[in-house]
XYZ file of C-alpha atoms in Angstrom:
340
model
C 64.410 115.265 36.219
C 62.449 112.712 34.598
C 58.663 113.082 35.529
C 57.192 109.389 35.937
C 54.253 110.520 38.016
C 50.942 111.832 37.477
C 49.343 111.002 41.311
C 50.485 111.303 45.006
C 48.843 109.990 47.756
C 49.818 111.160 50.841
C 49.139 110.284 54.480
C 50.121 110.261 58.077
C 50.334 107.713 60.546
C 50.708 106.786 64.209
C 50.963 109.215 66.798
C 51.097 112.937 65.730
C 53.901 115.702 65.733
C 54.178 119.686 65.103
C 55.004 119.829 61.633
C 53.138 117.601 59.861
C 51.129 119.677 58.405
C 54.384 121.343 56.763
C 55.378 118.130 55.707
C 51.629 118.145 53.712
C 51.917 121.139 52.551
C 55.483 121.003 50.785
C 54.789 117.608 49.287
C 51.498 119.481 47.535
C 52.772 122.355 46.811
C 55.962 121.412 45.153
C 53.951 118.238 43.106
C 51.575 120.709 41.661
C 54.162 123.201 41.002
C 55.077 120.287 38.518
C 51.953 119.307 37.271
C 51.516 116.498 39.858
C 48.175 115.762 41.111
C 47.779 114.769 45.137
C 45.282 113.179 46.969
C 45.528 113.694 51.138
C 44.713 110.056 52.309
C 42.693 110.745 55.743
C 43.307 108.552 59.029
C 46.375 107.167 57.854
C 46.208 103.289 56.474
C 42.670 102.845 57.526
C 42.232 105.918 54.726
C 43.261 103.381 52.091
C 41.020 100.921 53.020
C 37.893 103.220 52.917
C 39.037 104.981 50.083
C 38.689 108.031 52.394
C 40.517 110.543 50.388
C 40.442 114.515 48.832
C 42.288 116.159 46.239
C 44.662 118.529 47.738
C 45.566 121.861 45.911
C 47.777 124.815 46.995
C 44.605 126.641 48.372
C 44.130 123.300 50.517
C 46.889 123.949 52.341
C 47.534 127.590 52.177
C 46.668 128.080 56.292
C 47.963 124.591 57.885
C 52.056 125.682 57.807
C 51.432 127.004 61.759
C 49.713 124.619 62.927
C 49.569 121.242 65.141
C 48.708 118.141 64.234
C 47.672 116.562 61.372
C 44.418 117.922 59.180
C 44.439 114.457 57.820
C 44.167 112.730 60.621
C 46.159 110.129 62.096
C 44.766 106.585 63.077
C 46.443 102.896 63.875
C 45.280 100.425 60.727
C 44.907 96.391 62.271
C 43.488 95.553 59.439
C 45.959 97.062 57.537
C 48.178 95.059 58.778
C 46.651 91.612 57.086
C 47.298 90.796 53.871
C 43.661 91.213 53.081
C 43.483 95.009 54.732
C 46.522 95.577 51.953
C 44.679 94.111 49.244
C 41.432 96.780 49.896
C 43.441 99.306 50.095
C 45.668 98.589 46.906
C 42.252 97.902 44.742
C 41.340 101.912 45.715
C 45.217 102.795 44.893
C 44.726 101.393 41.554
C 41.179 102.851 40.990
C 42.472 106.199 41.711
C 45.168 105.800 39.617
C 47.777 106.973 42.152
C 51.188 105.896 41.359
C 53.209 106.429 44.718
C 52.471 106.871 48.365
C 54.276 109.500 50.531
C 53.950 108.262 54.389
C 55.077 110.373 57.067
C 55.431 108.924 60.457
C 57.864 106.666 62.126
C 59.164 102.791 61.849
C 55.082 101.927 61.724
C 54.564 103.890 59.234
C 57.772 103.266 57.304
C 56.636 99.208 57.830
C 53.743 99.346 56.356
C 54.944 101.440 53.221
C 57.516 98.189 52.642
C 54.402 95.400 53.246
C 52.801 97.723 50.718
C 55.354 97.906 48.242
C 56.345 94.036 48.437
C 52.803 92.829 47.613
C 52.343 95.394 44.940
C 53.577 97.694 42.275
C 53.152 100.935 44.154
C 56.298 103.182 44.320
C 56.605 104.117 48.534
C 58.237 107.377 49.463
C 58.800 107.590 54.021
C 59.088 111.026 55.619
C 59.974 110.240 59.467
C 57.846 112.503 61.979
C 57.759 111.346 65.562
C 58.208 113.636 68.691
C 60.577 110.783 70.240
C 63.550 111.640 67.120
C 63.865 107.874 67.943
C 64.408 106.678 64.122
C 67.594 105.155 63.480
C 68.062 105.751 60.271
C 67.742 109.655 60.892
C 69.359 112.098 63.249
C 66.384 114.156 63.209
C 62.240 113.501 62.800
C 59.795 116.290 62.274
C 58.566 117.405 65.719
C 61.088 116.599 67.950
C 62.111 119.852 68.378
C 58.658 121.332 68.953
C 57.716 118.535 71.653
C 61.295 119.676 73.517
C 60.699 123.417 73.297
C 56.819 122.581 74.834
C 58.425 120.203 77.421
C 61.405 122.600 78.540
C 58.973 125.723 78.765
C 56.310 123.843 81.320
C 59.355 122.509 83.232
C 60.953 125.763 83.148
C 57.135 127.290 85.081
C 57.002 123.887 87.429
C 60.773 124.851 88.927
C 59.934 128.434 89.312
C 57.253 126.943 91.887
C 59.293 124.442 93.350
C 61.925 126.532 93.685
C 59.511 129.065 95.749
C 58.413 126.031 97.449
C 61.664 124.505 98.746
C 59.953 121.623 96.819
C 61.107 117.577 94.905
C 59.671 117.570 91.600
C 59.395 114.687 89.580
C 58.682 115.299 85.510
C 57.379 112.350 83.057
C 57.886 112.963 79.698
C 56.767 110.957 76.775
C 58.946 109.123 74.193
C 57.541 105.868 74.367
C 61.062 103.509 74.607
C 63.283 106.312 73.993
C 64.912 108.197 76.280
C 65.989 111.156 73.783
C 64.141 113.803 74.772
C 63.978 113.411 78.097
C 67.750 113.755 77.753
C 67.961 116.573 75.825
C 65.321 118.337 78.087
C 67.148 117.663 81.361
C 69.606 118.774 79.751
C 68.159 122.501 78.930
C 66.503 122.517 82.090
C 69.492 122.159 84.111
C 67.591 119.059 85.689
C 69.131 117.328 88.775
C 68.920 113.949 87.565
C 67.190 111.829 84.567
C 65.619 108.259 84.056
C 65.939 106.430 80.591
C 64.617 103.473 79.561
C 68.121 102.612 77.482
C 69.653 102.308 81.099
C 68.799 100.538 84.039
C 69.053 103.029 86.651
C 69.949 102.641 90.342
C 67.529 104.405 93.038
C 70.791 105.260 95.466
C 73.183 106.112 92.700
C 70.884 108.208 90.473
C 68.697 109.532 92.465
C 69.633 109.901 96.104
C 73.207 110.839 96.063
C 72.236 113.546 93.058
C 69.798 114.699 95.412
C 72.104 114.748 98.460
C 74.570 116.188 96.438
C 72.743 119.360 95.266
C 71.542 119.971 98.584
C 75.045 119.955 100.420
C 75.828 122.386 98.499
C 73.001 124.423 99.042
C 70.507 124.107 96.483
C 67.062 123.833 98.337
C 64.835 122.341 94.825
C 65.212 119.364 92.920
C 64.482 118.476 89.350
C 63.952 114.670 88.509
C 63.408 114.016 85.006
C 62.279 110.467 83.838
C 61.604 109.109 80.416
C 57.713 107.171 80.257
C 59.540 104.072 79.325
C 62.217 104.010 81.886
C 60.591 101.058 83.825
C 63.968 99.287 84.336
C 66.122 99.156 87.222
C 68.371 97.021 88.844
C 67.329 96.206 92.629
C 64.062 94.352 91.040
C 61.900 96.486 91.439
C 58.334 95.931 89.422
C 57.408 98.960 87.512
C 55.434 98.387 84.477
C 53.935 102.472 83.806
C 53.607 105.511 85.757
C 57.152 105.556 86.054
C 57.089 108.985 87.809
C 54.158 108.082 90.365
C 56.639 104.978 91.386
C 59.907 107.401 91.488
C 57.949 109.861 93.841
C 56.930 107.344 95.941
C 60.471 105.786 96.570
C 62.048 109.483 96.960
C 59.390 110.135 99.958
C 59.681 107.026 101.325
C 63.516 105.959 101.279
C 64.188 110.308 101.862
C 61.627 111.069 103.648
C 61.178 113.981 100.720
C 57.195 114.790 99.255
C 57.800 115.431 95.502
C 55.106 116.880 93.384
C 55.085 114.810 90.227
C 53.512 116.461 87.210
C 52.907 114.327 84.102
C 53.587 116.471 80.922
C 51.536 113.402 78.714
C 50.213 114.771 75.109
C 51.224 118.473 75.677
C 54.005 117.863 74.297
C 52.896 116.435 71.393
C 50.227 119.054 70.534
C 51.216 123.327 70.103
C 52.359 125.048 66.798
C 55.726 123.633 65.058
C 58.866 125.592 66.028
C 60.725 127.054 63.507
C 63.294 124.098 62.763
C 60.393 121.376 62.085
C 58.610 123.864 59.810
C 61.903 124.388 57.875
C 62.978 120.545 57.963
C 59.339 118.984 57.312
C 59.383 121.745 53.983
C 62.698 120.326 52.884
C 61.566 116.833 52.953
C 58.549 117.325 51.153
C 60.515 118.875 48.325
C 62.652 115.956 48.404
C 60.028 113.454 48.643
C 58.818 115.038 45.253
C 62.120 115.130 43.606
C 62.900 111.367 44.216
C 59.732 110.185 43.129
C 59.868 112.899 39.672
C 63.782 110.871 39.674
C 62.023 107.757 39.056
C 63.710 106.210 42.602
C 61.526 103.915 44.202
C 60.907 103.103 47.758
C 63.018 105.679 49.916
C 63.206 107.181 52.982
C 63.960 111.268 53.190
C 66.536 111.556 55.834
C 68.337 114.193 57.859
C 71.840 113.253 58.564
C 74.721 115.536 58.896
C 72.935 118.197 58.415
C 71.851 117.267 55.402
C 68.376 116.093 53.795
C 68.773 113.525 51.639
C 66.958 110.124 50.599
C 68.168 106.313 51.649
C 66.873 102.762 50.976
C 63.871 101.524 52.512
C 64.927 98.540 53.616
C 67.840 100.112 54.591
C 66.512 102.661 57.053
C 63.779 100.326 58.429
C 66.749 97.833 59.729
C 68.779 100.701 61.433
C 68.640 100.722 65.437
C 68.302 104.411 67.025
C 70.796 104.972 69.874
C 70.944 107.633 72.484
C 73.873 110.182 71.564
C 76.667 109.231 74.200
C 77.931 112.450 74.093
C 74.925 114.056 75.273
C 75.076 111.499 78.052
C 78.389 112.152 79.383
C 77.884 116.279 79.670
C 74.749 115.773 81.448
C 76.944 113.116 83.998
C 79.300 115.674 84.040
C 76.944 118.336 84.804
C 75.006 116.702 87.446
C 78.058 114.433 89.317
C 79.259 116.298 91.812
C 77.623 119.012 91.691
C 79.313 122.366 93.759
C 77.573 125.621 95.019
């Protein structure tokens, strides 16, 4: 290793996720384990504007591993976004003498480290935390499987009633235009049916005949999952948000069903990091390190194929995330036709 750095900043952006924190701590304590100093950069890119930042040392961070969250805030930057919110917050880089930035986020965050590093000479390292895993360029981001295991385990209490009940439920869950983990959660809660906002979806097809179909053969609940962004469907019918209010409302009126519909919102988002985002956001921050000590410049840490490792900037900003097919056809298979 070639050691090319004296400074780290380090920040997160957008919306929070369970393991952050981790992420934090690993990119600290593996810089000063190498004589690498680290400033935390609070409220994301607005943080580099105000010059609104600490030194970080191993004691910083010794209790933050467990929790939720970000200690250094999160917050959206507009002005960040001008050329002239870039220029403040590059005059405080260079008065601090930092020489790299470690953001950890999603494709905002990862966007704004490339603006920053095309107007000026400051070395950009990505770490990809989002609850929606919806990065392309990675099969996994930091918190996705904490926001699942939150999601499943209310879902998992709300059928115990509805199955006491005799009860319809309907379940929102977030991932903004992503329909991943509302896929992999109706898929480990055995869900009737799920929404997502990749497909348009068909009231009769998806919904009614699952519905008829589990109770012909004697199931007397019924689980509907559906994605917050899953506003599309094909008989024209106008839903902008609430996607699960409007689902409930068709599945009483066209069934003549009442459906409790519970919104899960920022739950899911909030909770101590399960064991795999705790263990993946540590990795990354080690490798964050390591590429910048490497003398690499603008990366992204990735986890593909089970393995962490780093990729072009540009590279990973330009890839498109998909919804695993596979995953797709088990739950169809699953949910069909379904028999007692």
């Amino acid at each position: 290793m070639i050691k090319m750095i004296k400074r780290i900043g380090i920040l997160t952006s957008g919306g929070d996720a369970p393991g952050m924190n981790a992420a934090i701590r690993s990119v600290v304590r593996s810089a000063n384990s190498h004589g690498i100093e680290v400033y935390g950069i609070r409220r994301g890119y607005q943080g580099l504007i105000n010059d609104d930042m600490i030194i970080l040392h191993n004691k910083t961070v010794s209790n933050i591993m467990n929790t939720g969250g970000t200690f250094l805030f999160s917050a959206r930057s507009k002005e960040f976004m001008t050329p002239e919110g870039r220029k403040k917050a590059y005059k405080n880089i260079k008065e601090r003498g930092i020489d790299a930035i470690i953001g950890v986020g999603g494709d905002g965050t990862f966007k704004g480290l490339r603006d920053l590093s095309n107007e000026y000479p400051v070395n950009v390292i990505g770490i990809p935390a989002t609850i929606d895993n919806d990065i392309g360029c990675t099969h996994y981001t930091i918190g996705y499987d904490s926001a699942a295991n939150t999601a499943v385990e209310a879902i998992d209490n709300i059928s115990d009633t509805m199955q006491s009940h005799e009860r319809c439920s309907v379940i929102e869950v977030m991932g903004h235009n992503s329909g991943r983990l509302a896929l992999y959660v109706a898929i480990a809660t055995a869900a009737t049916t799920v929404l997502l906002p990749e497909d348009k979806w068909n009231f009769k097809e998806d919904i009614q005949d699952k519905i008829r179909n589990y109770k012909e053969a004697g199931y007397n609940h019924y689980m509907i999952i559906v994605a917050e962004g899953a506003v599309n469907n094909d008989e024209g019918l106008e839903i902008k948000e609430n996607v699960g209010e409007a689902v409930a409302k068709l599945i009483q009126e066209r069934m003549n069903i009442e459906p409790r519909v519970t919104v899960l919102g920022h739950i899911q988002r909030g909770g101590r990091p399960q064991v795999r985002d705790r263990v993946t956001a540590t990795r990354m921050g080690v490798l964050a390190v390591h590429t910048l000590m490497e003398g690499q410049k603008n990366r992204v840490i990735v986890h593909k194929d089970n393995t962490i490792k780093d990729i072009d900037l540009d590279e990973a900003i330009n890839q498109k995330s998909r919804l695993y097919r596979q995953e797709k056809e088990i739950l169809e298979e699953l949910t069909g036709k379904v028999k007692g």
